[in-house]
XYZ file of C-alpha atoms in Angstrom:
341
model
C 0.000 0.000 0.000
C 1.468 3.318 -1.093
C 0.456 6.479 0.692
C 0.370 8.323 -2.649
C 0.829 7.399 -6.293
C 1.811 10.472 -8.338
C 1.216 10.416 -12.097
C 3.650 12.474 -14.183
C 7.309 13.261 -13.496
C 7.368 16.876 -14.644
C 8.044 19.795 -12.279
C 4.591 19.393 -10.694
C 4.814 15.652 -10.052
C 8.455 15.671 -8.967
C 7.794 18.484 -6.495
C 4.746 16.763 -5.014
C 6.492 13.399 -4.743
C 9.595 14.869 -3.144
C 7.610 16.831 -0.551
C 5.426 13.806 0.304
C 8.467 11.580 0.806
C 10.128 14.299 2.845
C 7.120 14.167 5.163
C 7.541 10.413 5.673
C 5.051 9.069 3.133
C 5.565 6.061 0.846
C 5.361 7.429 -2.694
C 5.381 5.967 -6.203
C 6.121 8.460 -8.982
C 5.000 7.003 -12.328
C 6.031 8.568 -15.628
C 4.570 7.388 -18.929
C 7.736 8.053 -20.918
C 11.321 6.960 -20.341
C 13.468 9.317 -18.296
C 14.962 11.766 -18.882
C 11.776 12.756 -20.674
C 11.372 15.846 -22.832
C 8.417 18.199 -23.109
C 7.860 20.756 -25.842
C 8.188 23.986 -23.882
C 9.939 27.347 -23.893
C 12.175 26.018 -21.132
C 12.368 29.477 -19.574
C 12.440 29.474 -15.776
C 11.094 32.803 -14.553
C 12.218 34.251 -11.227
C 9.245 32.671 -9.430
C 10.256 29.212 -10.676
C 13.871 29.716 -9.644
C 12.766 30.769 -6.159
C 10.522 27.706 -5.861
C 13.364 25.397 -6.861
C 15.622 26.943 -4.222
C 12.907 26.759 -1.562
C 11.547 23.270 -2.262
C 14.664 21.449 -3.483
C 17.225 23.230 -1.337
C 19.578 24.317 -4.109
C 19.757 26.206 -7.369
C 19.170 24.645 -10.775
C 22.469 23.003 -11.843
C 24.458 24.277 -14.819
C 23.964 20.895 -16.526
C 20.303 21.803 -17.137
C 21.079 25.085 -18.924
C 21.223 25.736 -22.643
C 22.787 28.749 -24.343
C 22.185 31.524 -23.627
C 21.770 30.364 -20.022
C 20.579 33.777 -18.895
C 17.084 34.919 -19.819
C 16.477 38.637 -19.291
C 12.708 38.671 -19.634
C 9.897 38.684 -22.182
C 8.965 40.943 -25.066
C 5.265 41.051 -25.958
C 4.024 42.438 -29.267
C 0.336 43.323 -29.158
C -2.279 43.133 -31.885
C -1.296 46.621 -33.099
C 2.371 45.774 -33.455
C 3.447 47.627 -30.311
C 6.151 45.982 -28.206
C 6.305 45.823 -24.415
C 9.465 44.683 -22.636
C 9.197 43.000 -19.239
C 12.644 42.730 -17.691
C 13.129 39.840 -15.272
C 16.057 37.569 -14.523
C 15.486 33.951 -15.531
C 17.231 30.869 -16.860
C 17.055 28.982 -20.145
C 16.941 25.177 -19.727
C 16.300 21.992 -21.651
C 13.250 20.385 -20.087
C 14.747 16.901 -20.374
C 17.731 17.903 -18.223
C 15.730 20.048 -15.797
C 12.925 17.528 -15.272
C 15.469 14.700 -15.023
C 17.300 16.551 -12.263
C 14.043 17.116 -10.362
C 13.166 13.413 -10.683
C 16.552 12.379 -9.300
C 16.111 14.769 -6.372
C 12.764 13.105 -5.636
C 14.332 9.642 -5.879
C 17.102 10.680 -3.500
C 14.407 11.657 -0.980
C 13.056 8.087 -1.045
C 10.475 8.280 -3.840
C 10.074 5.066 -5.850
C 10.448 6.197 -9.457
C 8.879 4.152 -12.263
C 9.456 5.542 -15.752
C 7.915 3.947 -18.816
C 4.841 3.393 -16.646
C 1.400 4.771 -17.469
C -1.208 5.409 -14.793
C -4.045 4.182 -16.973
C -6.948 4.278 -14.540
C -8.048 4.039 -10.942
C -11.015 3.157 -8.773
C -11.756 4.250 -5.227
C -12.442 1.424 -2.781
C -13.317 2.972 0.537
C -10.089 3.893 2.300
C -7.796 3.357 -0.680
C -7.583 3.621 -4.457
C -6.827 0.729 -6.805
C -4.531 2.025 -9.545
C -4.017 0.403 -12.939
C -0.418 0.632 -14.184
C 0.800 -0.280 -17.663
C 4.388 -0.513 -18.897
C 7.609 -1.356 -17.119
C 5.673 -1.527 -13.870
C 2.548 -3.416 -14.825
C -0.501 -4.441 -12.835
C -2.552 -2.994 -9.994
C -1.203 -1.103 -6.994
C -3.104 0.375 -4.065
C -2.656 3.812 -2.561
C -4.435 6.022 -0.062
C -4.349 8.881 -2.593
C -3.644 9.466 -6.270
C -2.251 12.810 -7.420
C -2.502 13.384 -11.166
C 0.191 15.754 -12.432
C 0.078 14.551 -16.024
C -1.072 17.779 -17.695
C -3.973 18.166 -20.104
C -2.682 15.086 -21.962
C -3.197 12.986 -18.820
C -4.662 9.607 -19.735
C -5.903 9.187 -16.169
C -7.910 12.409 -15.936
C -9.290 12.099 -19.451
C -10.454 8.586 -18.620
C -12.006 9.653 -15.308
C -13.770 12.708 -16.746
C -14.770 11.118 -20.042
C -12.993 13.519 -22.410
C -9.847 15.387 -23.362
C -11.299 18.794 -22.494
C -10.625 22.095 -24.245
C -7.025 22.567 -25.297
C -4.620 24.519 -27.475
C -2.227 22.761 -29.867
C 1.309 24.107 -30.159
C 3.686 23.646 -33.076
C 7.312 24.744 -33.033
C 10.474 24.164 -35.045
C 14.199 24.261 -34.314
C 16.381 25.645 -37.099
C 19.867 26.830 -37.962
C 19.807 30.407 -39.163
C 20.040 34.089 -38.284
C 17.741 36.767 -36.884
C 18.059 40.368 -35.681
C 16.782 39.780 -32.128
C 18.525 39.560 -28.760
C 18.671 35.823 -27.863
C 18.445 36.582 -24.130
C 14.700 37.335 -24.369
C 11.588 35.268 -25.022
C 9.358 36.935 -27.648
C 5.575 36.511 -27.760
C 3.403 37.839 -30.607
C -0.315 38.394 -30.020
C -1.400 39.445 -33.510
C -4.467 37.360 -34.492
C -3.219 36.990 -38.062
C -0.179 35.040 -36.764
C -1.923 32.479 -34.545
C -5.124 31.629 -32.687
C -3.416 32.110 -29.315
C 0.143 33.390 -29.604
C 3.277 32.941 -31.693
C 6.776 32.950 -30.204
C 10.498 33.017 -30.748
C 13.479 32.162 -28.552
C 16.942 30.648 -28.862
C 18.251 27.381 -27.405
C 21.879 26.346 -27.994
C 22.084 28.644 -31.030
C 18.994 27.088 -32.582
C 16.150 29.374 -33.609
C 12.874 28.237 -32.057
C 9.718 29.502 -33.789
C 6.214 28.393 -32.904
C 2.509 29.040 -33.181
C -0.487 27.921 -31.122
C -3.844 27.067 -32.683
C -7.302 25.883 -31.734
C -7.905 24.319 -35.146
C -4.972 22.061 -36.087
C -5.882 22.277 -39.798
C -4.757 25.913 -39.736
C -1.320 25.191 -38.219
C 0.606 25.333 -41.502
C -0.975 28.568 -42.676
C -0.333 30.383 -39.394
C 3.236 29.105 -39.210
C 4.052 30.332 -42.735
C 2.525 33.730 -41.957
C 4.622 33.944 -38.819
C 7.818 33.109 -40.713
C 7.006 35.790 -43.288
C 6.382 38.303 -40.487
C 9.718 37.469 -38.839
C 11.567 37.759 -42.155
C 9.965 41.116 -42.859
C 10.370 42.628 -39.396
C 13.401 40.915 -37.861
C 15.558 39.690 -40.733
C 14.882 35.989 -40.171
C 16.938 33.700 -42.391
C 16.557 29.927 -41.979
C 19.382 27.781 -43.328
C 18.088 24.375 -42.262
C 15.140 23.149 -40.219
C 16.381 20.566 -37.726
C 13.198 19.294 -36.109
C 9.556 20.025 -35.421
C 7.339 19.177 -32.486
C 3.719 19.421 -31.374
C 2.163 19.542 -27.927
C -1.068 20.391 -26.176
C -1.865 22.708 -23.301
C -5.160 23.513 -21.611
C -7.203 26.380 -22.959
C -7.845 28.714 -20.043
C -11.387 30.105 -20.018
C -12.857 33.182 -18.288
C -12.788 32.836 -14.524
C -9.770 30.511 -14.644
C -11.706 27.574 -13.203
C -9.592 24.929 -11.478
C -10.494 21.248 -11.005
C -8.877 20.050 -7.778
C -10.306 16.535 -8.070
C -12.557 14.682 -5.645
C -12.341 12.021 -2.975
C -8.910 10.418 -2.932
C -7.980 11.491 -6.485
C -6.531 14.993 -6.787
C -5.258 17.068 -9.716
C -2.385 19.552 -9.795
C -0.564 21.630 -12.406
C -2.042 21.713 -15.892
C -4.195 18.672 -15.083
C -6.021 20.899 -12.599
C -6.107 23.863 -14.991
C -3.203 25.921 -13.649
C -1.485 27.721 -16.514
C -0.241 31.293 -16.807
C -0.280 33.310 -20.068
C 2.098 32.296 -22.865
C 2.044 28.711 -21.575
C 4.077 29.381 -18.432
C 3.130 26.362 -16.363
C 6.339 25.449 -14.522
C 5.905 27.809 -11.570
C 2.195 27.053 -11.120
C 2.881 23.333 -11.524
C 5.527 23.304 -8.814
C 3.459 25.430 -6.443
C 0.205 23.478 -6.881
C 2.086 20.183 -6.536
C 3.582 21.431 -3.291
C 0.222 22.598 -1.943
C -1.512 19.327 -2.815
C 1.290 17.353 -1.158
C 1.084 19.427 2.018
C -2.691 18.936 2.208
C -2.377 15.157 1.844
C 0.465 14.881 4.343
C -1.366 17.081 6.831
C -4.638 15.102 6.892
C -3.949 11.631 5.425
C -7.018 10.002 6.996
C -9.457 12.773 6.093
C -10.047 13.063 2.313
C -12.653 15.806 2.640
C -10.320 17.884 4.791
C -7.467 17.278 2.333
C -9.525 18.594 -0.580
C -10.792 21.601 1.372
C -7.298 22.469 2.597
C -5.839 22.110 -0.901
C -8.522 24.378 -2.398
C -8.058 27.003 0.320
C -4.258 27.055 0.149
C -4.297 27.239 -3.686
C -6.660 30.227 -3.913
C -3.782 32.790 -3.932
C -2.207 30.815 -6.789
C -5.471 30.852 -8.754
C -5.868 34.587 -8.049
C -2.337 35.168 -9.338
C -3.252 33.322 -12.541
C -6.366 35.488 -12.957
C -4.286 38.660 -12.568
C -1.710 37.475 -15.082
C -4.393 36.722 -17.671
C -6.055 40.081 -17.046
C -2.717 41.820 -17.565
C -2.109 40.174 -20.940
C -5.737 40.633 -22.015
C -5.406 44.341 -21.290
C -2.476 44.610 -23.692
C -4.302 43.239 -26.752
C -7.721 42.227 -28.050
C -6.462 38.665 -28.539
C -7.978 37.523 -25.229
C -10.935 39.905 -24.663
C -12.863 37.302 -22.699
C -10.102 37.179 -20.052
C -10.437 40.831 -18.991
């Protein structure tokens, strides 16, 4: 019998598992893919994320997780009228495979049992415990007092429990050799509706140009991407010599009110699985913080599921309010997200 089975070994799941083990609980951290696993992401750690790493893991992010340029100086937003706004803030540029892998090893060192290549495919509550179906390297049924789903909007477990994949945004980005007239120390977000159905972006990782667009309708991906390339050529001197790879991902579509699903009974959600996501897809800080809060609630009242859920909801309200303010800020800069004002 595990105290908690955590699904998903990203920043959210690794944080939750590490904190639970630190508090003396027997924890299984299951990750669908083989570790170190990669996620399509900007890989920019904002100051809030860096502070959370220092606070919850006891040390700074190691140099081995960084990519060049290691220092991120902030974000540059371009609104729907072509006006640019610079938000200066110290951050770090990482590869998610290296960063997430480091977090997973920190959790393992705390006593977490780590099972990669293992999918949490389903679960069923049985009174005082949950029967959990595992598929992959670790196969079969395990029991736990709680299940914490940190698998994002692509979570097989949540989609199976709720009967659908929910509302989401599809991202498409490419890595290329080439040149551009932009400072590589910043992350650039473009809110013009002609360039995407959410946002388009540019940043640099190990001298590779990363260009992406987000869409609601995947059939329009190619058209938006080509428009974005033309815009970058026209306005920033983009010149692509060779495209190296392309990747697609999904993230939850945040709706007015920023509703969060904390779960029910002995099955809880955190991170993107719960609906925590800041503008421009920044989910690392909210994932780590919600994972921490869920873990503290479980460890504080392990025999009282209703109290756990209530405590988790109460402690996470400032985080949800922060998300609402962030969305309101971006919505006030452009008409791209009018419903979020």
